[in-house]
Amino acid sequence: MGKRSVAAPSAGVAGLALVAALTIASTVSPAGAATCPASTTCPTTVTFTVNAPDGLTITVPDGPVNIGSGAPGGQISGLLGPVTVSDQRAALTATWVATVSAASGGFTTGGGTAAETVPNTAVLYWSGAATATTGTGTFVPGQANAAAAQSLDQTRTAFSKTSGSGDNSATWDPTIVVNVPAQAVAGTYTGTVHHSVA
């Protein structure tokens, strides 16, 4: 039997195949790309992230803070020093409440006997208005003036923010008032005032 020979494709056929392949490749869009007809808008979605690294914090004076002196049966009054709430949560609803209280046991001197203790019922707190604020919203003092002072025998509202959004801060300089018991003995009395925010 004779051998059958197969002719190689001509150069013209190979060229047409190459052109067809290039034409198909040129119509394929890159991965993730949008293709739109002429005279239309072609959208690209853009995203970014706003971070809130520091959260909600409160800063208080570094004691001991001496608010003054007075006689038995009298009154002692002095500023505690700046208290600042810093709200870096970047929240849509950026509200908070700062509270204040005194450590149980009152303010004591010497051995802390009854005669050497000024109870928390005799120690009052009033925040006054804010000395500085940043951001939007309504900042409300817990006790606007001396007439509104409250005893520290229970947790009290020191300051609050009741509306607004985004980062903000408030600073106030509260006053501590001590109604010294008539039977108090002489000495330097020490106690602790606690602030917190939530």
C-alpha positions as CSV (number, residue, x, y, z in Angstrom):
1,M,0.0,0.0,0.0
2,G,1.1,3.5,-0.7
3,K,1.7,6.0,2.0
4,R,-0.8,8.8,2.5
5,S,0.7,12.1,3.2
6,V,-1.0,14.9,5.2
7,A,-0.3,18.4,4.1
8,A,0.8,20.9,6.7
9,P,-1.6,23.9,7.2
10,S,-0.7,26.7,4.9
11,A,0.7,29.9,6.3
12,G,-2.5,31.7,5.5
13,V,-4.6,29.3,7.6
14,A,-2.2,29.6,10.5
15,G,-2.3,33.4,10.3
16,L,-6.1,33.4,10.4
17,A,-6.1,31.2,13.5
18,L,-3.7,33.6,15.2
19,V,-5.8,36.6,14.4
20,A,-8.9,34.9,15.7
21,A,-7.1,34.0,19.0
22,L,-5.9,37.6,19.5
23,T,-9.4,39.0,18.7
24,I,-11.0,36.7,21.4
25,A,-8.3,37.6,24.0
26,S,-8.8,41.3,23.4
27,T,-12.5,41.1,24.3
28,V,-12.0,39.4,27.7
29,S,-12.1,42.0,30.6
30,P,-9.5,41.8,33.4
31,A,-10.7,40.0,36.6
32,G,-12.8,42.3,38.8
33,A,-13.2,45.0,36.1
34,A,-16.5,46.6,35.1
35,T,-17.3,47.1,31.4
36,C,-20.0,49.6,30.5
37,P,-21.4,50.7,27.1
38,A,-20.5,54.1,25.8
39,S,-22.3,57.2,27.2
40,T,-23.2,55.4,30.5
41,T,-21.7,55.9,34.0
42,C,-19.3,53.1,35.0
43,P,-19.2,52.6,38.8
44,T,-16.4,51.7,41.1
45,T,-17.1,51.1,44.8
46,V,-14.6,52.7,47.2
47,T,-14.2,51.8,50.9
48,F,-12.1,53.0,53.8
49,T,-12.0,52.4,57.6
50,V,-12.2,55.0,60.4
51,N,-10.5,53.5,63.5
52,A,-11.4,54.2,67.1
53,P,-8.3,53.1,69.0
54,D,-8.7,54.9,72.3
55,G,-12.3,54.2,73.4
56,L,-13.8,56.0,76.4
57,T,-11.5,57.1,79.2
58,I,-11.6,59.3,82.3
59,T,-8.6,61.2,83.7
60,V,-8.5,62.4,87.3
61,P,-6.0,64.4,89.4
62,D,-3.0,62.5,90.8
63,G,-3.4,62.8,94.6
64,P,-3.0,63.5,97.3
65,V,-5.0,66.7,96.9
66,N,-5.2,69.0,99.9
67,I,-8.4,71.0,99.9
68,G,-7.7,73.2,103.0
69,S,-8.3,73.2,106.7
70,G,-11.1,74.2,109.1
71,A,-12.3,74.0,112.7
72,P,-14.7,71.4,114.2
73,G,-18.2,72.4,113.4
74,G,-17.1,74.5,110.4
75,Q,-16.7,73.8,106.7
76,I,-13.8,73.1,104.5
77,S,-14.1,73.6,100.7
78,G,-11.6,73.2,97.9
79,L,-11.2,72.3,94.3
80,L,-10.3,68.7,93.5
81,G,-8.6,69.5,90.2
82,P,-9.5,68.8,86.5
83,V,-11.4,65.7,85.7
84,T,-11.6,64.9,81.9
85,V,-13.7,62.4,80.0
86,S,-12.3,61.6,76.5
87,D,-14.6,59.8,74.1
88,Q,-12.6,58.5,71.1
89,R,-15.1,55.8,70.1
90,A,-16.2,57.7,67.0
91,A,-19.7,56.4,67.8
92,L,-23.0,57.3,66.1
93,T,-24.6,57.8,69.5
94,A,-21.8,59.3,71.6
95,T,-23.4,59.5,75.0
96,W,-21.8,58.7,78.4
97,V,-22.3,59.2,82.2
98,A,-19.4,59.9,84.6
99,T,-20.0,59.0,88.2
100,V,-18.4,59.8,91.5
101,S,-18.3,58.2,94.9
102,A,-16.1,58.0,98.1
103,A,-14.4,54.9,99.4
104,S,-16.3,53.2,102.2
105,G,-15.1,54.1,105.7
106,G,-15.1,57.8,105.2
107,F,-12.1,60.1,105.7
108,T,-9.9,59.2,108.7
109,T,-7.0,60.4,110.7
110,G,-4.9,58.6,113.3
111,G,-6.2,55.2,114.1
112,G,-9.5,55.8,112.3
113,T,-11.7,55.5,115.3
114,A,-15.2,57.0,115.3
115,A,-13.9,60.2,116.7
116,E,-11.2,60.2,114.1
117,T,-13.5,59.7,111.1
118,V,-15.5,62.1,109.0
119,P,-18.3,60.1,107.4
120,N,-19.0,60.3,103.7
121,T,-22.4,61.8,104.5
122,A,-20.5,64.9,105.6
123,V,-18.4,65.1,102.4
124,L,-20.2,66.8,99.4
125,Y,-19.3,67.1,95.7
126,W,-20.4,69.5,93.0
127,S,-19.0,69.5,89.5
128,G,-19.9,72.9,88.3
129,A,-20.1,73.7,84.6
130,A,-17.6,72.3,82.1
131,T,-14.3,74.2,81.8
132,A,-13.7,72.9,78.3
133,T,-15.5,70.6,75.8
134,T,-14.8,69.3,72.3
135,G,-17.2,67.7,69.8
136,T,-20.9,68.0,69.3
137,G,-23.8,67.3,71.7
138,T,-25.1,68.3,75.1
139,F,-22.9,68.2,78.1
140,V,-24.7,68.2,81.5
141,P,-23.1,68.9,84.9
142,G,-24.1,66.6,87.7
143,Q,-24.3,69.5,90.1
144,A,-24.4,72.9,88.5
145,N,-23.6,74.9,91.6
146,A,-22.9,74.8,95.3
147,A,-26.6,74.7,96.1
148,A,-26.8,71.4,94.2
149,A,-23.9,69.7,96.0
150,Q,-24.5,66.0,96.9
151,S,-23.0,63.9,99.6
152,L,-20.6,61.1,98.6
153,D,-22.2,58.4,100.8
154,Q,-23.6,56.9,97.5
155,T,-22.7,57.0,93.8
156,R,-23.6,60.3,92.2
157,T,-23.6,61.5,88.6
158,A,-20.6,63.8,88.2
159,F,-21.1,64.8,84.5
160,S,-22.9,63.4,81.4
161,K,-23.2,63.8,77.7
162,T,-26.8,63.2,76.5
163,S,-26.6,63.7,72.8
164,G,-24.3,64.0,69.8
165,S,-22.0,61.8,67.8
166,G,-18.3,61.3,67.0
167,D,-15.3,62.0,69.2
168,N,-15.7,64.4,72.1
169,S,-14.4,65.4,75.5
170,A,-15.4,67.3,78.6
171,T,-13.3,68.7,81.5
172,W,-14.7,70.0,84.8
173,D,-13.0,71.1,88.1
174,P,-15.2,69.7,90.9
175,T,-15.4,71.2,94.4
176,I,-15.2,69.0,97.6
177,V,-17.1,70.4,100.6
178,V,-16.6,68.9,104.1
179,N,-19.0,69.7,106.9
180,V,-16.6,69.1,109.8
181,P,-18.3,67.3,112.7
182,A,-18.3,69.3,115.9
183,Q,-16.7,66.3,117.7
184,A,-13.9,65.8,115.1
185,V,-10.4,65.6,116.5
186,A,-7.4,67.5,115.1
187,G,-5.4,65.8,112.4
188,T,-5.0,65.4,108.7
189,Y,-7.9,63.3,107.3
190,T,-7.4,61.1,104.3
191,G,-10.0,59.4,102.0
192,T,-10.5,58.4,98.4
193,V,-12.8,59.8,95.8
194,H,-13.5,57.5,92.9
195,H,-14.6,58.6,89.3
196,S,-15.7,56.3,86.5
197,V,-17.3,56.6,83.1
198,A,-19.5,54.4,81.1
